[in-house]
Amino acid sequence: MLRHIKVSSKKEMGVTAAGFYKRQLEAKPDSLFAFATGSTPLPLYDELAAMYAAGKIDFSKVKTVNLDEYVGLPVTDENSYRYFMDKNLFSRVNIRRENTFLPDGTASDPGKACALYSAKLEKLGRRDIQLLGIGNNGHIGFNEPADALSAHCFAVTLTESTIKANSRFFASEDDVPKQAMTMGMAEIFDSELILLLCSGTAKHDVLNQAIYGPITTKNPASLIQLHPNVVVIDATGNDN
Ligand code: PGA
């Protein structure tokens, strides 16, 4: 089942999403979460940090994995996703850093690092909440539109459209890594709940195609229609 919740601002999207984490942690303090990076989840991370500061939420037993990581950026690079997660969430709540896992973007052999990450995901077990954003081109994680998708973590060559979209975080388009590691579709699906956040009018159409249009590998987000428990929190009605 897919629940489509429309909200009127990014802030409301973050607050609504945070409610899912609060309820999940009340039911199961040692939950396993799969997190995402990018601009979209920032209001959620701000809200989780505020709830933690107010004593309303406890991450001490939580474990986390992340969807993806760039290939070749050291963890000290502010564009690495490890850096992003430390800065925007992990350092702001009482999560233990050793309980947080991302693909190793610094590995000399990305293929081997992906296999290790898949093994880690399997060992940790089914996620309680898989957080997702959606790319302008319908990608989830870095599963880009293609004739075929991958079930497991793999090293992907980013599409021009993704490199362009992500260049806003870098000094120039040439600085955006050309490769990334991403959880594959089976790994994204291995979660009790998929929580998809989407904001900004520019993504209104791609989101609606994903949740009501044809299920196709040309729009990887459309595959979430096959998952039994999806919540979409949609702030694409305006740019607030
Ligand atoms: P964004 O990226 O949140 O920065 O727009 C989302 C994505 O590419 O999945």
Coordinates of C-alpha atoms and ligand atoms in Angstrom, one line a residue:
M1 CA 0.0 0.0 0.0
L2 CA 1.2 3.5 -0.8
R3 CA 0.0 6.4 1.3
H4 CA 0.4 9.9 -0.3
I5 CA 0.6 12.6 2.3
K6 CA 0.5 16.2 0.9
V7 CA 2.0 18.9 3.1
S8 CA 2.3 22.6 2.6
S9 CA 6.0 23.3 3.2
K10 CA 9.4 21.6 3.6
K11 CA 9.3 22.3 7.3
E12 CA 6.0 20.4 7.6
M13 CA 7.5 17.6 5.5
G14 CA 10.4 17.3 8.0
V15 CA 8.0 17.4 11.0
T16 CA 5.7 14.8 9.5
A17 CA 8.6 12.5 8.6
A18 CA 10.2 12.9 12.1
G19 CA 7.0 11.6 13.6
F20 CA 7.5 8.3 11.8
Y21 CA 11.0 8.0 13.5
K22 CA 9.7 9.0 16.9
R23 CA 6.9 6.4 16.8
Q24 CA 9.3 3.8 15.4
L25 CA 11.9 4.4 18.2
E26 CA 9.2 4.3 20.9
A27 CA 8.2 0.8 19.6
K28 CA 11.8 -0.4 19.0
P29 CA 14.7 1.6 20.5
D30 CA 17.3 -0.5 18.5
S31 CA 15.8 0.3 15.1
L32 CA 17.8 0.1 12.0
F33 CA 17.4 3.0 9.6
A34 CA 18.6 3.6 6.1
F35 CA 19.3 7.3 5.5
A36 CA 19.7 9.5 2.5
T37 CA 21.6 12.6 1.6
G38 CA 20.8 15.7 -0.6
S39 CA 18.8 18.8 0.1
T40 CA 15.5 17.0 0.6
P41 CA 16.1 15.3 4.0
L42 CA 17.6 18.3 5.6
P43 CA 14.3 19.5 7.2
L44 CA 13.9 16.0 8.7
Y45 CA 17.4 16.0 10.1
D46 CA 16.8 19.4 11.6
E47 CA 13.6 18.2 13.2
L48 CA 15.3 15.0 14.6
A49 CA 18.1 17.1 16.1
A50 CA 15.5 19.4 17.7
M51 CA 13.6 16.5 19.1
Y52 CA 16.8 15.1 20.5
A53 CA 17.7 18.4 22.1
A54 CA 14.3 18.5 23.7
G55 CA 14.8 15.0 25.1
K56 CA 12.0 13.5 23.0
I57 CA 14.0 11.0 21.0
D58 CA 16.9 8.6 21.8
F59 CA 19.4 7.3 19.2
S60 CA 21.7 5.4 21.6
K61 CA 20.7 2.0 20.3
V62 CA 20.1 2.9 16.7
K63 CA 22.1 1.6 13.8
T64 CA 22.1 3.2 10.4
V65 CA 23.1 2.5 6.9
N66 CA 23.1 5.0 4.0
L67 CA 21.9 4.7 0.4
D68 CA 25.0 5.7 -1.4
E69 CA 28.5 7.4 -1.5
Y70 CA 30.7 9.0 -4.1
V71 CA 33.7 7.1 -5.3
G72 CA 37.0 8.8 -4.7
L73 CA 36.1 11.5 -2.1
P74 CA 37.9 11.3 1.3
V75 CA 35.6 11.3 4.3
T76 CA 37.0 14.7 5.2
D77 CA 35.7 16.2 1.9
E78 CA 32.6 18.1 2.7
N79 CA 30.9 16.6 -0.4
S80 CA 31.4 13.1 0.8
Y81 CA 28.2 11.6 2.1
R82 CA 29.9 10.4 5.3
Y83 CA 30.8 14.1 6.0
F84 CA 27.2 15.1 5.2
M85 CA 25.7 12.6 7.6
D86 CA 28.1 13.4 10.4
K87 CA 27.4 17.1 10.0
N88 CA 23.7 17.1 9.4
L89 CA 22.6 14.3 11.7
F90 CA 25.0 12.1 13.5
S91 CA 26.9 14.9 15.4
R92 CA 23.6 16.4 16.4
V93 CA 22.1 13.3 18.2
N94 CA 23.3 10.6 20.5
I95 CA 24.0 8.0 17.8
R96 CA 27.2 6.0 18.2
R97 CA 29.4 6.6 15.2
E98 CA 30.5 3.0 15.1
N99 CA 26.8 2.1 14.5
T100 CA 26.7 4.1 11.3
F101 CA 27.6 2.6 8.0
L102 CA 28.1 3.9 4.5
P103 CA 29.8 2.4 1.4
D104 CA 33.6 3.0 1.5
G105 CA 34.0 5.6 -1.2
T106 CA 37.8 5.6 -0.6
A107 CA 38.3 1.9 -1.4
S108 CA 40.8 1.3 -4.2
D109 CA 38.5 -1.4 -5.6
P110 CA 34.9 0.0 -5.7
G111 CA 33.4 -3.3 -6.9
K112 CA 34.9 -5.1 -3.9
A113 CA 33.8 -2.3 -1.5
C114 CA 30.2 -2.7 -2.9
A115 CA 30.3 -6.4 -2.3
L116 CA 31.4 -5.8 1.3
Y117 CA 28.6 -3.2 1.8
S118 CA 26.0 -5.7 0.5
A119 CA 27.4 -8.3 2.9
K120 CA 27.1 -5.7 5.7
L121 CA 23.5 -4.9 4.8
E122 CA 22.6 -8.5 4.8
K123 CA 24.3 -9.0 8.2
L124 CA 22.5 -6.0 9.8
G125 CA 19.2 -7.3 8.5
R126 CA 15.9 -5.8 7.3
R127 CA 15.7 -2.1 7.8
D128 CA 12.8 -0.6 9.8
I129 CA 12.6 2.6 7.7
Q130 CA 14.3 3.2 4.3
L131 CA 14.4 7.0 3.7
L132 CA 14.4 8.0 0.0
G133 CA 14.6 11.2 -2.0
I134 CA 14.0 11.2 -5.7
G135 CA 16.2 12.7 -8.4
N136 CA 15.0 15.0 -11.2
N137 CA 15.4 12.0 -13.4
G138 CA 13.6 9.5 -11.1
H139 CA 16.7 8.0 -9.6
I140 CA 16.6 6.6 -6.1
G141 CA 19.9 6.3 -4.4
F142 CA 22.1 6.4 -7.5
N143 CA 20.0 3.8 -9.3
E144 CA 19.8 5.9 -12.5
P145 CA 17.2 5.4 -15.3
A146 CA 18.4 2.5 -17.5
D147 CA 17.3 -0.6 -19.4
A148 CA 18.0 -2.7 -16.4
L149 CA 18.5 -2.1 -12.7
S150 CA 20.7 -3.8 -10.2
A151 CA 19.5 -5.7 -7.2
H152 CA 22.6 -5.2 -5.1
C153 CA 25.1 -2.5 -4.3
F154 CA 27.2 -1.6 -7.3
A155 CA 29.5 1.1 -8.6
V156 CA 27.5 3.3 -11.0
T157 CA 28.6 5.8 -13.6
L158 CA 26.5 8.9 -12.9
T159 CA 24.3 10.3 -15.7
E160 CA 24.9 13.8 -17.1
S161 CA 21.7 15.0 -15.5
T162 CA 22.7 13.8 -12.1
I163 CA 26.2 15.3 -12.4
K164 CA 24.6 18.6 -13.5
A165 CA 22.1 18.5 -10.6
N166 CA 24.7 17.8 -8.0
S167 CA 27.2 20.3 -9.3
R168 CA 25.5 22.9 -7.2
F169 CA 27.4 21.6 -4.2
F170 CA 30.8 21.6 -6.0
A171 CA 33.1 24.4 -7.2
S172 CA 32.4 23.2 -10.8
E173 CA 30.7 20.5 -12.7
D174 CA 34.2 18.9 -13.4
D175 CA 34.7 18.4 -9.7
V176 CA 31.6 16.1 -9.3
P177 CA 32.8 12.5 -9.1
K178 CA 31.8 10.5 -12.1
Q179 CA 31.1 7.4 -10.1
A180 CA 29.2 6.5 -7.0
M181 CA 28.3 3.3 -5.0
T182 CA 24.7 2.8 -4.4
M183 CA 22.5 0.3 -2.6
G184 CA 20.7 -1.8 -5.2
M185 CA 16.9 -2.1 -5.6
A186 CA 16.5 -5.3 -3.6
E187 CA 18.4 -3.7 -0.8
I188 CA 16.3 -0.6 -0.9
F189 CA 13.2 -2.8 -0.8
D190 CA 14.5 -4.8 2.2
S191 CA 12.7 -2.4 4.7
E192 CA 9.5 -2.6 6.6
L193 CA 8.7 0.9 5.5
I194 CA 9.8 3.1 2.6
L195 CA 9.5 6.8 3.4
L196 CA 9.9 8.9 0.3
L197 CA 10.3 12.6 0.8
C198 CA 9.9 15.1 -2.1
S199 CA 9.9 18.8 -2.1
G200 CA 9.8 21.7 -4.6
T201 CA 7.5 22.3 -7.6
A202 CA 10.3 21.2 -10.0
K203 CA 9.8 17.6 -8.8
H204 CA 6.0 17.6 -8.9
D205 CA 5.8 15.8 -12.2
V206 CA 8.6 13.2 -11.7
L207 CA 7.0 12.3 -8.3
N208 CA 3.6 11.8 -9.7
Q209 CA 4.9 9.7 -12.6
A210 CA 6.8 7.6 -10.0
I211 CA 3.8 6.9 -7.8
Y212 CA 0.9 6.8 -10.4
G213 CA 2.6 6.3 -13.7
P214 CA 3.9 3.1 -15.4
I215 CA 6.4 1.0 -13.4
T216 CA 9.6 1.2 -15.5
T217 CA 13.3 1.0 -15.0
K218 CA 13.4 4.3 -17.0
N219 CA 12.0 5.8 -13.8
P220 CA 13.6 3.8 -11.0
A221 CA 11.4 5.5 -8.3
S222 CA 8.3 3.9 -10.0
L223 CA 9.4 0.5 -8.7
I224 CA 8.4 1.6 -5.2
Q225 CA 4.8 0.9 -6.3
L226 CA 5.7 -2.8 -5.9
H227 CA 6.6 -2.4 -2.2
P228 CA 3.9 -3.2 0.3
N229 CA 4.4 -0.3 2.7
V230 CA 5.3 3.1 1.3
V231 CA 4.6 6.5 2.6
V232 CA 5.2 9.5 0.4
I233 CA 5.5 12.9 2.0
D234 CA 4.9 15.4 -0.7
A235 CA 5.9 19.1 -0.4
T236 CA 5.9 19.7 -4.2
G237 CA 2.7 21.8 -4.2
N238 CA 4.8 25.0 -3.7
D239 CA 8.4 26.0 -3.1
N240 CA 8.0 26.9 0.6
Ligands
PGA1 P1 18.1 16.4 -3.6 O1 18.5 15.0 -4.3 O2 17.4 16.0 -2.4 O3 19.4 17.1 -3.4 O4 17.2 17.1 -4.6 C1 17.6 13.9 -4.2 C2 18.2 12.8 -5.0 O5 19.0 13.0 -6.0 O6 17.9 11.6 -4.7

